[in-house]
Amino acid sequence: MKPVLIIPIELYPKLNIANYRFVIRVEDADQIHNALEIAKEQSQCISILCELNNIDVVALLDMNINPSVNMYINCMFNGDMLSVIKALEQSGKQNHSSFITYLFSVDTPDLVILLKILSSCGYKSGLQFDNDKNIDKDDFIELATYSYLSPVPHAHIEPFGFIQQEIGDKSRYVDINKFYFNSPDIFVHIEPDGEIYLRSEFEQKKHIGRTIEELSRIDFDNISLEYKKLRFYNHFDAEDRCSKCPNFKICSGVYHNRFEDCQEVMSTIYEMLY
């Protein structure tokens, strides 16, 4: 199994990636245009990941970005809701892209209101989780309720849209890390210095090489198995509280440190899906 490469845009011209699917990563708004061109020209490019946490969503809405592949933008919101509404009104006069998902830190001001407004206007949006920041459980449930049950037309709020998509296969456990490009059984991250790493919540970074050529000598099937042991099977070996949770299928233990009563939270969300 060949991994999907997460590549900084500045390294793209220097790497021999002809036999790999890849995601272009940008960290500067000025790089977005080049990323869009690469995605348009290269069929192996499956997504664009924009790490723009210092750029306000209003500025991004004003850019009228129109990608040809899914584009995930980690961005910020400075709290000026009126500016967001004006930007949405202006953007609505154009054809905004359904390929873009705007992701915000869980400590973003007025987060629930912001995501509901974006969703109601047809803009996909969602949560980005930082290791040291947690979202209020009631806010989490409220966003899930809106995403799943709102009677008015709206775009999905993530990761709830991803969970619903994945749960369609009744035999599959949902690995939310996959949505955030942090499943080491699928994604390999290349740093700007060319060093190659795996990422997951278990090992934030695990160095595996220095060149693309080294990847051909790595047993990714074994990496996938080891990750599944950490992600799924070890809970049952240890007989921890996740192994006894009826909602493990949609959480896989990801949220057990996010909420003190995570079983109650995930039960509420599980009931919305069935």
C-alpha positions as CSV (number, residue, x, y, z in Angstrom):
1,M,0.0,0.0,0.0
2,K,1.4,3.4,-1.0
3,P,0.8,6.3,1.4
4,V,-0.6,9.7,0.4
5,L,2.1,12.3,0.7
6,I,1.4,15.7,2.5
7,I,3.8,18.0,0.7
8,P,4.8,21.7,1.4
9,I,4.2,23.6,-1.8
10,E,7.8,24.9,-1.8
11,L,9.1,21.3,-2.1
12,Y,6.7,20.3,-4.8
13,P,9.1,21.1,-7.8
14,K,12.0,19.3,-6.1
15,L,10.4,15.9,-5.3
16,N,10.0,12.9,-7.5
17,I,6.4,12.0,-6.7
18,A,5.2,10.7,-10.0
19,N,4.0,7.4,-8.5
20,Y,2.2,8.9,-5.4
21,R,-1.0,10.6,-4.7
22,F,-0.4,13.8,-2.7
23,V,-1.9,16.7,-0.8
24,I,-0.4,20.1,-1.2
25,R,0.2,22.0,2.0
26,V,0.4,25.8,2.1
27,E,1.2,28.1,5.0
28,D,0.8,31.5,3.3
29,A,-2.2,32.9,1.5
30,D,0.1,34.1,-1.3
31,Q,0.7,30.4,-2.1
32,I,-2.9,29.6,-2.7
33,H,-3.0,30.5,-6.4
34,N,0.0,28.2,-7.1
35,A,-1.6,25.4,-5.1
36,L,-4.8,25.7,-7.2
37,E,-2.8,25.5,-10.4
38,I,-0.9,22.4,-9.2
39,A,-4.2,20.7,-8.3
40,K,-5.7,21.6,-11.7
41,E,-2.7,20.2,-13.6
42,Q,-1.9,17.1,-11.6
43,S,-4.5,14.4,-11.2
44,Q,-2.5,12.8,-8.3
45,C,-3.2,15.9,-6.2
46,I,-6.3,14.9,-4.2
47,S,-6.6,17.8,-1.8
48,I,-5.1,21.2,-0.7
49,L,-4.4,21.8,3.0
50,C,-4.0,25.4,4.1
51,E,-2.5,26.1,7.5
52,L,-3.5,29.8,7.7
53,N,-4.3,30.1,11.4
54,N,-3.3,33.8,11.3
55,I,-5.6,34.7,8.5
56,D,-9.2,35.9,9.2
57,V,-12.0,34.0,7.5
58,V,-13.3,37.3,6.1
59,A,-10.1,37.9,4.1
60,L,-10.4,34.3,2.7
61,L,-14.1,34.8,1.7
62,D,-13.1,37.9,-0.1
63,M,-10.6,36.0,-2.2
64,N,-13.2,34.1,-4.1
65,I,-11.2,30.9,-4.1
66,N,-12.3,28.2,-6.6
67,P,-10.4,24.9,-6.2
68,S,-10.8,21.8,-8.4
69,V,-10.2,19.5,-5.4
70,N,-11.2,19.5,-1.8
71,M,-9.6,22.3,0.1
72,Y,-9.3,22.4,3.9
73,I,-8.4,25.8,5.4
74,N,-7.4,26.2,9.0
75,C,-8.1,29.8,9.7
76,M,-9.1,32.3,12.4
77,F,-12.1,34.6,13.3
78,N,-11.5,37.9,15.0
79,G,-15.0,38.1,16.4
80,D,-16.4,40.7,14.0
81,M,-19.6,38.8,12.9
82,L,-20.9,41.7,10.9
83,S,-17.8,41.6,8.6
84,V,-18.5,37.9,8.1
85,I,-22.1,38.5,7.2
86,K,-21.1,41.2,4.7
87,A,-18.4,39.0,3.2
88,L,-21.0,36.2,2.8
89,E,-23.4,38.5,1.1
90,Q,-20.7,39.6,-1.3
91,S,-19.5,36.1,-1.9
92,G,-23.0,34.8,-2.4
93,K,-23.3,37.0,-5.5
94,Q,-20.5,34.8,-7.0
95,N,-20.4,31.0,-7.2
96,H,-18.7,30.0,-3.9
97,S,-17.0,26.6,-4.1
98,S,-18.5,23.5,-2.4
99,F,-14.9,22.1,-2.3
100,I,-13.8,24.4,0.5
101,T,-14.1,23.6,4.2
102,Y,-13.1,26.4,6.7
103,L,-11.8,25.0,10.0
104,F,-11.6,26.9,13.3
105,S,-9.9,26.3,16.6
106,V,-12.3,25.2,19.3
107,D,-11.5,28.4,21.4
108,T,-12.6,30.7,18.5
109,P,-15.0,33.5,19.8
110,D,-18.7,32.9,19.1
111,L,-17.7,29.6,17.5
112,V,-21.2,28.0,17.5
113,I,-22.9,31.1,15.9
114,L,-20.1,31.4,13.3
115,L,-20.3,27.8,12.2
116,K,-24.1,27.9,12.0
117,I,-24.1,31.1,9.9
118,L,-21.5,29.6,7.5
119,S,-23.4,26.3,7.3
120,S,-26.8,28.0,6.7
121,C,-25.2,30.0,3.8
122,G,-24.0,26.7,2.2
123,Y,-20.3,27.0,3.3
124,K,-18.7,23.9,4.8
125,S,-16.9,24.5,8.0
126,G,-15.9,22.8,11.2
127,L,-13.7,22.3,14.2
128,Q,-9.9,21.9,14.4
129,F,-8.8,20.4,17.6
130,D,-5.6,21.5,19.3
131,N,-4.1,19.1,21.8
132,D,-4.4,21.5,24.8
133,K,-7.9,22.9,24.0
134,N,-11.3,21.4,24.5
135,I,-14.7,22.5,23.3
136,D,-17.6,22.8,25.7
137,K,-19.7,19.6,25.5
138,D,-23.0,21.5,25.0
139,D,-21.5,23.5,22.1
140,F,-20.3,20.2,20.6
141,I,-23.7,18.6,20.8
142,E,-25.4,21.8,19.5
143,L,-23.2,21.8,16.4
144,A,-23.9,18.1,15.8
145,T,-27.6,18.7,16.2
146,Y,-27.6,21.5,13.7
147,S,-25.5,19.6,11.2
148,Y,-27.6,16.4,11.4
149,L,-31.1,17.7,12.2
150,S,-31.6,21.2,11.1
151,P,-34.7,21.3,8.8
152,V,-33.3,24.3,6.7
153,P,-30.9,23.7,3.8
154,H,-27.3,23.9,5.1
155,A,-23.8,22.6,4.6
156,H,-22.3,20.0,7.0
157,I,-20.3,21.0,10.0
158,E,-17.2,18.9,10.5
159,P,-16.3,16.4,11.8
160,F,-20.0,15.5,11.9
161,G,-20.3,15.3,8.2
162,F,-17.3,13.0,8.0
163,I,-18.7,10.8,10.7
164,Q,-22.0,10.4,8.9
165,Q,-20.2,9.7,5.6
166,E,-18.0,7.0,7.2
167,I,-20.8,5.4,9.2
168,G,-22.5,4.5,6.0
169,D,-20.4,1.3,6.0
170,K,-21.9,-0.5,8.9
171,S,-18.8,-2.7,9.3
172,R,-16.4,0.3,9.6
173,Y,-15.1,2.1,12.7
174,V,-14.8,5.8,12.1
175,D,-11.3,7.1,12.4
176,I,-11.7,10.9,12.8
177,N,-7.9,11.3,12.4
178,K,-8.4,10.5,8.8
179,F,-10.4,13.7,8.2
180,Y,-7.5,15.7,9.8
181,F,-4.8,14.0,7.7
182,N,-3.3,12.4,10.8
183,S,-3.9,8.7,10.1
184,P,-0.4,7.2,9.8
185,D,-1.8,4.2,7.9
186,I,-2.8,6.6,5.1
187,F,-0.8,9.8,5.2
188,V,3.0,10.6,5.3
189,H,4.0,14.2,6.1
190,I,7.0,15.8,4.5
191,E,8.5,18.8,6.3
192,P,10.0,21.9,4.6
193,D,13.5,20.5,5.3
194,G,12.6,17.3,3.4
195,E,12.4,15.1,6.5
196,I,9.5,12.6,6.4
197,Y,7.3,11.8,9.4
198,L,4.1,10.0,10.4
199,R,1.7,11.8,12.6
200,S,-1.0,10.7,15.0
201,E,-2.3,11.7,18.4
202,F,-0.3,8.8,19.9
203,E,3.1,9.9,18.5
204,Q,2.9,13.5,17.3
205,K,5.8,12.9,15.0
206,K,7.7,9.7,14.1
207,H,10.6,10.2,11.8
208,I,10.7,7.5,9.0
209,G,13.0,8.9,6.3
210,R,14.9,11.6,4.5
211,T,14.1,10.9,0.9
212,I,11.0,9.8,-1.2
213,E,13.1,6.8,-2.4
214,E,13.3,5.5,1.2
215,L,9.5,5.1,1.3
216,S,9.6,2.2,-1.1
217,R,11.5,0.2,1.5
218,I,9.0,0.8,4.3
219,D,6.4,-1.8,5.2
220,F,3.3,0.4,5.3
221,D,1.0,-2.6,5.7
222,N,2.8,-3.2,9.1
223,I,2.5,0.5,10.0
224,S,-1.3,0.2,9.2
225,L,-1.6,-2.8,11.5
226,E,0.3,-1.2,14.3
227,Y,-1.8,1.9,14.1
228,K,-5.0,-0.1,14.1
229,K,-3.8,-1.8,17.3
230,L,-3.2,1.5,18.9
231,R,-6.4,3.1,17.6
232,F,-8.8,0.2,18.0
233,Y,-7.7,-3.2,19.4
234,N,-5.7,-2.1,22.4
235,H,-8.9,-0.7,24.0
236,F,-10.3,-4.2,24.1
237,D,-7.1,-5.8,25.3
238,A,-7.0,-3.3,28.2
239,E,-10.8,-3.5,28.7
240,D,-10.8,0.2,29.3
241,R,-13.9,2.3,29.4
242,C,-13.8,2.9,25.6
243,S,-14.1,-0.9,25.0
244,K,-17.3,-0.9,26.9
245,C,-18.8,2.2,25.2
246,P,-21.6,1.6,22.8
247,N,-20.6,4.6,20.8
248,F,-17.0,3.4,20.1
249,K,-17.9,2.9,16.5
250,I,-18.2,6.6,15.8
251,C,-15.4,7.8,18.2
252,S,-12.8,5.0,18.4
253,G,-11.5,6.6,21.6
254,V,-10.6,10.0,20.0
255,Y,-12.8,12.0,22.4
256,H,-12.2,10.2,25.6
257,N,-10.0,13.0,26.9
258,R,-12.1,15.7,25.4
259,F,-15.1,15.3,27.6
260,E,-15.4,14.1,31.2
261,D,-18.6,12.3,30.3
262,C,-17.7,11.5,26.7
263,Q,-20.0,8.4,26.6
264,E,-23.1,10.7,27.3
265,V,-21.9,13.2,24.6
266,M,-21.3,10.5,22.0
267,S,-24.5,8.7,22.8
268,T,-26.4,11.8,22.0
269,I,-24.6,12.1,18.6
270,Y,-25.0,8.4,17.9
271,E,-28.8,8.6,18.4
272,M,-29.0,11.4,15.8
273,L,-27.4,9.0,13.2
274,Y,-29.8,6.1,13.7
